[in-house]
mmCIF file of C-alpha atoms in Angstrom:
data_model
loop_
_atom_site.group_PDB
_atom_site.id
_atom_site.type_symbol
_atom_site.label_atom_id
_atom_site.label_comp_id
_atom_site.label_asym_id
_atom_site.label_seq_id
_atom_site.Cartn_x
_atom_site.Cartn_y
_atom_site.Cartn_z
ATOM 1 C CA MET H 932 12.076 -16.381 -28.984
ATOM 2 C CA SER H 933 8.679 -17.733 -30.044
ATOM 3 C CA PHE H 934 6.439 -15.971 -32.545
ATOM 4 C CA THR H 935 3.846 -15.569 -29.778
ATOM 5 C CA LYS H 936 6.298 -13.648 -27.574
ATOM 6 C CA ILE H 937 7.427 -11.480 -30.505
ATOM 7 C CA PHE H 938 3.823 -10.671 -31.400
ATOM 8 C CA ALA H 939 2.996 -9.880 -27.758
ATOM 9 C CA GLY H 940 5.986 -7.538 -27.580
ATOM 10 C CA LEU H 941 4.996 -5.747 -30.783
ATOM 11 C CA PHE H 942 1.413 -5.428 -29.577
ATOM 12 C CA LEU H 943 2.537 -3.911 -26.273
ATOM 13 C CA ALA H 944 4.856 -1.514 -28.103
ATOM 14 C CA ALA H 945 1.972 -0.389 -30.289
ATOM 15 C CA ILE H 946 -0.052 0.359 -27.199
ATOM 16 C CA ILE H 947 2.599 2.258 -25.271
ATOM 17 C CA LEU H 948 4.432 4.146 -28.022
ATOM 18 C CA PRO H 949 1.766 6.857 -28.305
ATOM 19 C CA ALA H 950 2.955 7.977 -24.860
ATOM 20 C CA SER H 951 5.789 10.077 -26.255
ATOM 21 C CA ALA H 952 9.230 8.735 -25.362
ATOM 22 C CA ASP H 953 10.489 12.171 -24.388
ATOM 23 C CA GLU H 954 7.805 12.620 -21.733
ATOM 24 C CA ALA H 955 8.493 11.890 -18.094
ATOM 25 C CA PHE H 956 6.685 9.211 -16.124
ATOM 26 C CA LYS H 957 5.290 11.636 -13.537
ATOM 27 C CA VAL H 958 4.560 10.012 -10.199
ATOM 28 C CA CYS H 959 2.791 11.514 -7.173
ATOM 29 C CA ALA H 960 4.459 10.044 -4.084
ATOM 30 C CA ASP H 961 5.176 10.405 -0.394
ATOM 31 C CA PRO H 962 8.890 11.027 0.306
ATOM 32 C CA LEU H 963 8.773 9.131 3.631
ATOM 33 C CA ASN H 964 6.425 6.190 3.298
ATOM 34 C CA PRO H 965 8.284 2.872 3.456
ATOM 35 C CA PRO H 966 7.769 0.272 2.173
ATOM 36 C CA TYR H 967 5.831 2.050 -0.608
ATOM 37 C CA SER H 968 7.942 5.073 -1.518
ATOM 38 C CA THR H 969 10.823 7.121 -0.170
ATOM 39 C CA LYS H 970 12.945 9.974 -1.448
ATOM 40 C CA ASN H 971 15.763 7.415 -1.714
ATOM 41 C CA LYS H 972 13.517 5.575 -4.201
ATOM 42 C CA ASP H 973 13.877 2.239 -2.423
ATOM 43 C CA GLY H 974 10.168 1.460 -1.923
ATOM 44 C CA PHE H 975 8.381 -1.146 -4.005
ATOM 45 C CA GLU H 976 6.232 1.513 -5.675
ATOM 46 C CA ASN H 977 9.440 3.332 -6.666
ATOM 47 C CA LYS H 978 10.768 0.108 -8.214
ATOM 48 C CA ILE H 979 7.565 -0.535 -10.162
ATOM 49 C CA ALA H 980 7.544 3.068 -11.396
ATOM 50 C CA GLU H 981 11.115 2.585 -12.659
ATOM 51 C CA LEU H 982 10.090 -0.643 -14.404
ATOM 52 C CA PHE H 983 7.182 1.055 -16.181
ATOM 53 C CA ALA H 984 9.180 4.138 -17.125
ATOM 54 C CA LYS H 985 11.854 1.951 -18.684
ATOM 55 C CA GLU H 986 9.234 0.133 -20.744
ATOM 56 C CA LEU H 987 7.909 3.485 -21.960
ATOM 57 C CA GLY H 988 11.362 4.881 -22.719
ATOM 58 C CA GLN H 989 10.874 7.560 -20.075
ATOM 59 C CA LYS H 990 12.440 8.714 -16.828
ATOM 60 C CA VAL H 991 10.588 8.816 -13.539
ATOM 61 C CA GLU H 992 9.827 12.313 -12.279
ATOM 62 C CA TYR H 993 8.385 12.747 -8.780
ATOM 63 C CA THR H 994 6.106 15.243 -7.135
ATOM 64 C CA TRP H 995 6.683 14.668 -3.420
ATOM 65 C CA PHE H 996 3.891 15.273 -0.913
ATOM 66 C CA ALA H 997 3.004 13.565 2.368
ATOM 67 C CA GLN H 998 0.244 11.013 1.771
ATOM 68 C CA ARG H 999 -2.457 12.338 4.049
ATOM 69 C CA LEU H 1000 -5.685 14.308 3.605
ATOM 70 C CA GLY H 1001 -5.372 16.537 0.542
ATOM 71 C CA PHE H 1002 -2.782 14.328 -1.170
ATOM 72 C CA ILE H 1003 -4.702 13.927 -4.447
ATOM 73 C CA ARG H 1004 -5.750 17.585 -4.506
ATOM 74 C CA ASN H 1005 -2.154 18.749 -4.050
ATOM 75 C CA THR H 1006 -0.579 16.341 -6.519
ATOM 76 C CA LEU H 1007 -2.568 14.421 -9.129
ATOM 77 C CA THR H 1008 -5.217 17.088 -9.754
ATOM 78 C CA ALA H 1009 -3.033 20.133 -9.026
ATOM 79 C CA SER H 1010 -2.062 22.314 -11.992
ATOM 80 C CA VAL H 1011 1.622 22.951 -12.597
ATOM 81 C CA SER H 1012 0.857 26.644 -12.349
ATOM 82 C CA GLU H 1013 -1.420 27.758 -9.531
ATOM 83 C CA LEU H 1014 -2.376 30.780 -11.655
ATOM 84 C CA ALA H 1015 -3.465 28.709 -14.647
ATOM 85 C CA VAL H 1016 -7.183 28.432 -15.336
ATOM 86 C CA ASP H 1017 -8.439 25.149 -16.829
ATOM 87 C CA SER H 1018 -4.834 24.018 -17.351
ATOM 88 C CA ASP H 1019 -4.220 20.561 -18.794
ATOM 89 C CA GLU H 1020 -0.726 20.419 -17.271
ATOM 90 C CA PHE H 1021 -0.594 18.771 -13.884
ATOM 91 C CA LYS H 1022 2.124 18.251 -11.300
ATOM 92 C CA CYS H 1023 2.031 14.464 -11.736
ATOM 93 C CA ASP H 1024 -0.001 11.812 -13.509
ATOM 94 C CA VAL H 1025 0.105 8.528 -11.557
ATOM 95 C CA VAL H 1026 -0.392 7.488 -7.940
ATOM 96 C CA MET H 1027 1.292 4.097 -7.729
ATOM 97 C CA GLY H 1028 -0.889 2.677 -4.966
ATOM 98 C CA VAL H 1029 -4.607 3.258 -4.308
ATOM 99 C CA PRO H 1030 -7.422 0.853 -3.404
ATOM 100 C CA ALA H 1031 -9.087 -0.634 -6.476
ATOM 101 C CA GLY H 1032 -12.147 1.471 -7.238
ATOM 102 C CA TYR H 1033 -10.866 4.422 -5.190
ATOM 103 C CA ASP H 1034 -13.400 7.233 -5.598
ATOM 104 C CA LEU H 1035 -10.911 10.121 -5.918
ATOM 105 C CA THR H 1036 -9.205 8.683 -8.996
ATOM 106 C CA LEU H 1037 -9.776 6.486 -11.995
ATOM 107 C CA THR H 1038 -8.090 3.201 -11.099
ATOM 108 C CA THR H 1039 -6.259 0.604 -13.134
ATOM 109 C CA VAL H 1040 -6.751 -3.118 -12.852
ATOM 110 C CA PRO H 1041 -5.393 -4.339 -9.489
ATOM 111 C CA TYR H 1042 -1.738 -5.363 -9.428
ATOM 112 C CA TYR H 1043 -1.590 -6.903 -5.954
ATOM 113 C CA LYS H 1044 -3.893 -7.908 -3.148
ATOM 114 C CA SER H 1045 -2.965 -8.073 0.525
ATOM 115 C CA THR H 1046 -4.612 -8.335 3.903
ATOM 116 C CA TYR H 1047 -4.366 -6.972 7.401
ATOM 117 C CA VAL H 1048 -2.473 -9.268 9.750
ATOM 118 C CA LEU H 1049 -2.129 -9.685 13.491
ATOM 119 C CA LEU H 1050 1.586 -9.059 13.979
ATOM 120 C CA ILE H 1051 2.939 -10.378 17.299
ATOM 121 C CA ALA H 1052 6.458 -9.928 18.678
ATOM 122 C CA LYS H 1053 7.764 -13.350 19.680
ATOM 123 C CA GLY H 1054 9.157 -14.232 23.090
ATOM 124 C CA ARG H 1055 6.874 -11.959 25.126
ATOM 125 C CA GLY H 1056 4.347 -14.468 26.370
ATOM 126 C CA TRP H 1057 2.087 -14.536 23.327
ATOM 127 C CA ASP H 1058 3.690 -17.299 21.268
ATOM 128 C CA ASP H 1059 0.679 -19.555 21.856
ATOM 129 C CA ILE H 1060 -1.553 -17.218 19.821
ATOM 130 C CA LYS H 1061 -2.066 -18.741 16.374
ATOM 131 C CA ASP H 1062 -5.363 -17.058 15.485
ATOM 132 C CA ALA H 1063 -6.724 -13.610 16.348
ATOM 133 C CA ALA H 1064 -9.880 -15.202 17.745
ATOM 134 C CA GLN H 1065 -7.802 -16.629 20.610
ATOM 135 C CA LEU H 1066 -7.370 -13.099 22.005
ATOM 136 C CA THR H 1067 -11.098 -12.946 22.661
ATOM 137 C CA GLN H 1068 -11.000 -16.203 24.633
ATOM 138 C CA LEU H 1069 -8.106 -15.391 26.960
ATOM 139 C CA PRO H 1070 -8.624 -15.307 30.731
ATOM 140 C CA LEU H 1071 -9.337 -11.790 31.976
ATOM 141 C CA GLN H 1072 -5.883 -11.477 33.596
ATOM 142 C CA ARG H 1073 -4.124 -12.202 30.292
ATOM 143 C CA GLN H 1074 -6.456 -9.930 28.364
ATOM 144 C CA GLU H 1075 -5.656 -7.079 30.726
ATOM 145 C CA ALA H 1076 -1.943 -7.607 29.999
ATOM 146 C CA LEU H 1077 -2.407 -7.101 26.262
ATOM 147 C CA LYS H 1078 -0.460 -4.218 24.694
ATOM 148 C CA ILE H 1079 -1.960 -3.985 21.220
ATOM 149 C CA ALA H 1080 -1.671 -0.954 18.947
ATOM 150 C CA MET H 1081 -4.989 0.599 17.942
ATOM 151 C CA PHE H 1082 -5.441 3.154 15.180
ATOM 152 C CA ASP H 1083 -7.926 6.009 15.017
ATOM 153 C CA ARG H 1084 -9.628 4.276 12.099
ATOM 154 C CA GLY H 1085 -9.530 1.029 10.146
ATOM 155 C CA PRO H 1086 -10.742 -2.569 10.346
ATOM 156 C CA GLY H 1087 -8.353 -3.475 13.182
ATOM 157 C CA THR H 1088 -10.014 -0.998 15.522
ATOM 158 C CA ALA H 1089 -13.459 -2.166 14.389
ATOM 159 C CA TRP H 1090 -12.423 -5.735 15.219
ATOM 160 C CA LEU H 1091 -11.147 -4.771 18.685
ATOM 161 C CA GLN H 1092 -14.375 -2.899 19.382
ATOM 162 C CA LYS H 1093 -16.535 -5.778 18.179
ATOM 163 C CA ASN H 1094 -14.656 -8.177 20.447
ATOM 164 C CA GLY H 1095 -14.585 -6.010 23.552
ATOM 165 C CA LEU H 1096 -10.840 -5.328 23.495
ATOM 166 C CA LEU H 1097 -10.780 -1.542 23.043
ATOM 167 C CA ASP H 1098 -9.610 -1.040 26.630
ATOM 168 C CA GLN H 1099 -6.441 -3.003 25.813
ATOM 169 C CA GLY H 1100 -5.693 -0.839 22.760
ATOM 170 C CA ILE H 1101 -2.855 1.684 22.719
ATOM 171 C CA SER H 1102 -3.863 4.554 20.438
ATOM 172 C CA TYR H 1103 -2.004 5.591 17.287
ATOM 173 C CA GLN H 1104 -2.925 7.962 14.493
ATOM 174 C CA SER H 1105 -3.156 6.473 11.012
ATOM 175 C CA MET H 1106 -1.928 9.801 9.571
ATOM 176 C CA SER H 1107 0.423 11.304 12.110
ATOM 177 C CA GLY H 1108 2.018 14.101 10.058
ATOM 178 C CA ASP H 1109 5.360 13.130 11.640
ATOM 179 C CA SER H 1110 8.204 14.360 9.412
ATOM 180 C CA GLU H 1111 10.587 11.659 10.664
ATOM 181 C CA ASN H 1112 8.421 8.528 10.938
ATOM 182 C CA ASN H 1113 5.553 7.135 8.965
ATOM 183 C CA THR H 1114 3.096 4.747 10.625
ATOM 184 C CA ALA H 1115 5.069 1.593 9.829
ATOM 185 C CA MET H 1116 8.307 3.151 11.091
ATOM 186 C CA GLN H 1117 6.716 4.236 14.389
ATOM 187 C CA ILE H 1118 5.099 0.850 14.972
ATOM 188 C CA GLU H 1119 8.436 -0.875 14.291
ATOM 189 C CA LYS H 1120 10.235 1.312 16.805
ATOM 190 C CA ASP H 1121 7.582 0.880 19.488
ATOM 191 C CA LEU H 1122 7.471 -2.892 19.040
ATOM 192 C CA LYS H 1123 11.231 -3.028 19.566
ATOM 193 C CA ALA H 1124 10.952 -0.721 22.582
ATOM 194 C CA LYS H 1125 8.236 -3.047 24.007
ATOM 195 C CA LYS H 1126 5.705 -0.230 24.230
ATOM 196 C CA ILE H 1127 3.425 -2.613 22.349
ATOM 197 C CA ASP H 1128 3.550 -6.374 21.801
ATOM 198 C CA MET H 1129 1.235 -6.718 18.834
ATOM 199 C CA VAL H 1130 -0.760 -4.816 16.209
ATOM 200 C CA ILE H 1131 -3.394 -5.445 13.549
ATOM 201 C CA LEU H 1132 -1.546 -3.922 10.606
ATOM 202 C CA TRP H 1133 -1.989 -3.636 6.823
ATOM 203 C CA GLY H 1134 0.117 -6.305 5.077
ATOM 204 C CA PRO H 1135 2.712 -4.097 3.322
ATOM 205 C CA MET H 1136 3.416 -2.196 6.547
ATOM 206 C CA ALA H 1137 3.670 -5.467 8.473
ATOM 207 C CA GLY H 1138 6.150 -6.622 5.845
ATOM 208 C CA TYR H 1139 8.237 -3.512 6.491
ATOM 209 C CA VAL H 1140 8.231 -4.118 10.260
ATOM 210 C CA THR H 1141 9.356 -7.730 9.916
ATOM 211 C CA ALA H 1142 12.101 -6.757 7.459
ATOM 212 C CA GLN H 1143 13.746 -4.525 10.090
ATOM 213 C CA SER H 1144 14.417 -7.417 12.508
ATOM 214 C CA PRO H 1145 16.069 -10.865 12.331
ATOM 215 C CA LYS H 1146 14.023 -13.607 10.713
ATOM 216 C CA ASN H 1147 11.294 -15.152 12.914
ATOM 217 C CA SER H 1148 11.146 -12.162 15.280
ATOM 218 C CA TYR H 1149 7.398 -11.882 14.621
ATOM 219 C CA ALA H 1150 4.379 -14.054 14.028
ATOM 220 C CA MET H 1151 2.267 -12.762 11.120
ATOM 221 C CA ILE H 1152 -1.303 -14.061 11.329
ATOM 222 C CA PRO H 1153 -3.679 -13.068 8.474
ATOM 223 C CA MET H 1154 -6.970 -11.562 9.604
ATOM 224 C CA LYS H 1155 -10.077 -13.192 8.161
ATOM 225 C CA SER H 1156 -12.642 -11.029 6.402
ATOM 226 C CA THR H 1157 -16.284 -11.402 7.410
ATOM 227 C CA PRO H 1158 -19.458 -9.789 6.080
ATOM 228 C CA ALA H 1159 -19.117 -7.275 8.945
ATOM 229 C CA ILE H 1160 -15.400 -6.435 8.672
ATOM 230 C CA LYS H 1161 -13.281 -6.589 5.515
ATOM 231 C CA PHE H 1162 -9.520 -7.064 5.947
ATOM 232 C CA ASP H 1163 -8.288 -7.905 2.424
ATOM 233 C CA PHE H 1164 -8.039 -5.294 -0.319
ATOM 234 C CA ALA H 1165 -6.871 -5.190 -3.928
ATOM 235 C CA MET H 1166 -4.516 -2.352 -4.826
ATOM 236 C CA ALA H 1167 -4.301 -0.528 -8.141
ATOM 237 C CA MET H 1168 -2.751 2.605 -9.619
ATOM 238 C CA GLY H 1169 -4.655 5.859 -9.789
ATOM 239 C CA VAL H 1170 -4.861 8.443 -12.588
ATOM 240 C CA ARG H 1171 -7.072 11.506 -12.983
ATOM 241 C CA ASN H 1172 -10.757 10.842 -13.558
ATOM 242 C CA GLY H 1173 -11.304 10.834 -17.306
ATOM 243 C CA ASP H 1174 -7.680 9.951 -18.156
ATOM 244 C CA LYS H 1175 -8.704 6.725 -19.879
ATOM 245 C CA ALA H 1176 -5.746 6.693 -22.303
ATOM 246 C CA ARG H 1177 -3.195 6.640 -19.468
ATOM 247 C CA LYS H 1178 -5.221 4.018 -17.606
ATOM 248 C CA ALA H 1179 -5.203 1.823 -20.724
ATOM 249 C CA VAL H 1180 -1.405 2.100 -21.005
ATOM 250 C CA LEU H 1181 -0.957 1.188 -17.346
ATOM 251 C CA ASP H 1182 -3.427 -1.702 -17.581
ATOM 252 C CA LYS H 1183 -1.415 -3.192 -20.454
ATOM 253 C CA LEU H 1184 1.844 -2.771 -18.554
ATOM 254 C CA ILE H 1185 0.399 -4.378 -15.424
ATOM 255 C CA ALA H 1186 -0.643 -7.395 -17.483
ATOM 256 C CA ALA H 1187 2.583 -7.615 -19.481
ATOM 257 C CA LYS H 1188 4.894 -7.172 -16.480
ATOM 258 C CA ALA H 1189 2.897 -9.160 -13.917
ATOM 259 C CA ASP H 1190 5.786 -11.545 -13.169
ATOM 260 C CA LYS H 1191 8.280 -8.716 -12.643
ATOM 261 C CA ILE H 1192 5.833 -6.804 -10.451
ATOM 262 C CA LYS H 1193 5.298 -9.921 -8.337
ATOM 263 C CA ALA H 1194 9.074 -10.410 -8.042
ATOM 264 C CA ILE H 1195 9.561 -6.808 -6.875
ATOM 265 C CA ILE H 1196 6.837 -7.071 -4.242
ATOM 266 C CA ALA H 1197 8.191 -10.438 -3.051
ATOM 267 C CA ASN H 1198 11.341 -8.658 -1.821
ATOM 268 C CA TYR H 1199 9.304 -6.710 0.766
ATOM 269 C CA ASN H 1200 7.868 -9.561 2.917
ATOM 270 C CA ILE H 1201 4.323 -8.561 1.958
ATOM 271 C CA PRO H 1202 1.587 -11.182 2.491
ATOM 272 C CA LEU H 1203 -0.167 -11.579 -0.856
ATOM 273 C CA LEU H 1204 -3.532 -13.034 -1.807
ATOM 274 C CA PRO H 1205 -4.774 -14.094 -5.256
ATOM 275 C CA ILE H 1206 -6.320 -11.200 -7.168
ATOM 276 C CA THR H 1207 -9.990 -11.914 -7.757
ATOM 277 C CA LYS H 1208 -12.172 -10.118 -10.243
ATOM 278 C CA GLU H 1209 -13.169 -6.759 -8.784
ATOM 279 C CA VAL H 1210 -16.172 -4.652 -9.624
ATOM 280 C CA VAL H 1211 -14.706 -1.635 -11.425
ATOM 281 C CA ARG H 1212 -16.733 1.556 -11.592
ATOM 282 C CA ASP H 1213 -17.192 3.098 -15.017
ATOM 283 C CA ASP H 1214 -15.607 6.531 -15.375
ATOM 284 C CA ASP H 1215 -17.651 8.869 -17.540
#
């Protein structure tokens, strides 16, 4: 082992050791949110949490809560005791996946970047579509035959509206509250049942859908960001606002374990983009 690697290891240890080895790595997570997290701990965020906990000499401890409105309030910023006033003990300390610069948390440096894609089931008459723009140029008869999933919010719906395709959209909720299926699971089932033929879907969820079927069952076409509609986003980890010490530890781990993080994510069919320098808000 080179001196450089030894020095880097010692430097990292000096950074992370202040996080006491007998503490738990306390993660706020959704118990049914593949491919991110599940109670079986087989999501990529679960795997990255295990990697970080091992580096810190800790064990992962979860606070489970469905990732919908109120998630942060009921997990990351919720006191262990509801009766405690100004408590500094919280149910959990890290949300493994939030948009970089997310306003409800202090965020780490990004650790991956993905994009929305147009996901099309093959063999249903749409194999000639190689770019989303082609959908806007189809003859009216073909356009009327489109069965494309449309969410109650998000850039995919904005794109359909901008291009006059809302009437072809089949509505879905982005936060359904379903105790048996998350969004990716429902889309996967409905694609197989031929209720829909295509969907503009966030990259990690599209990766989940494709992983549930034989190879080459779907075409995955990246959506292109424009000044009007942004489709690509960098993802980071979130900690409580003001928790700069924990953010610093996580930032160092993200840098030191970048290759292992990339290898974990690569197992989930997620379309990745290079991480560019993001504007990070200052937390005061």
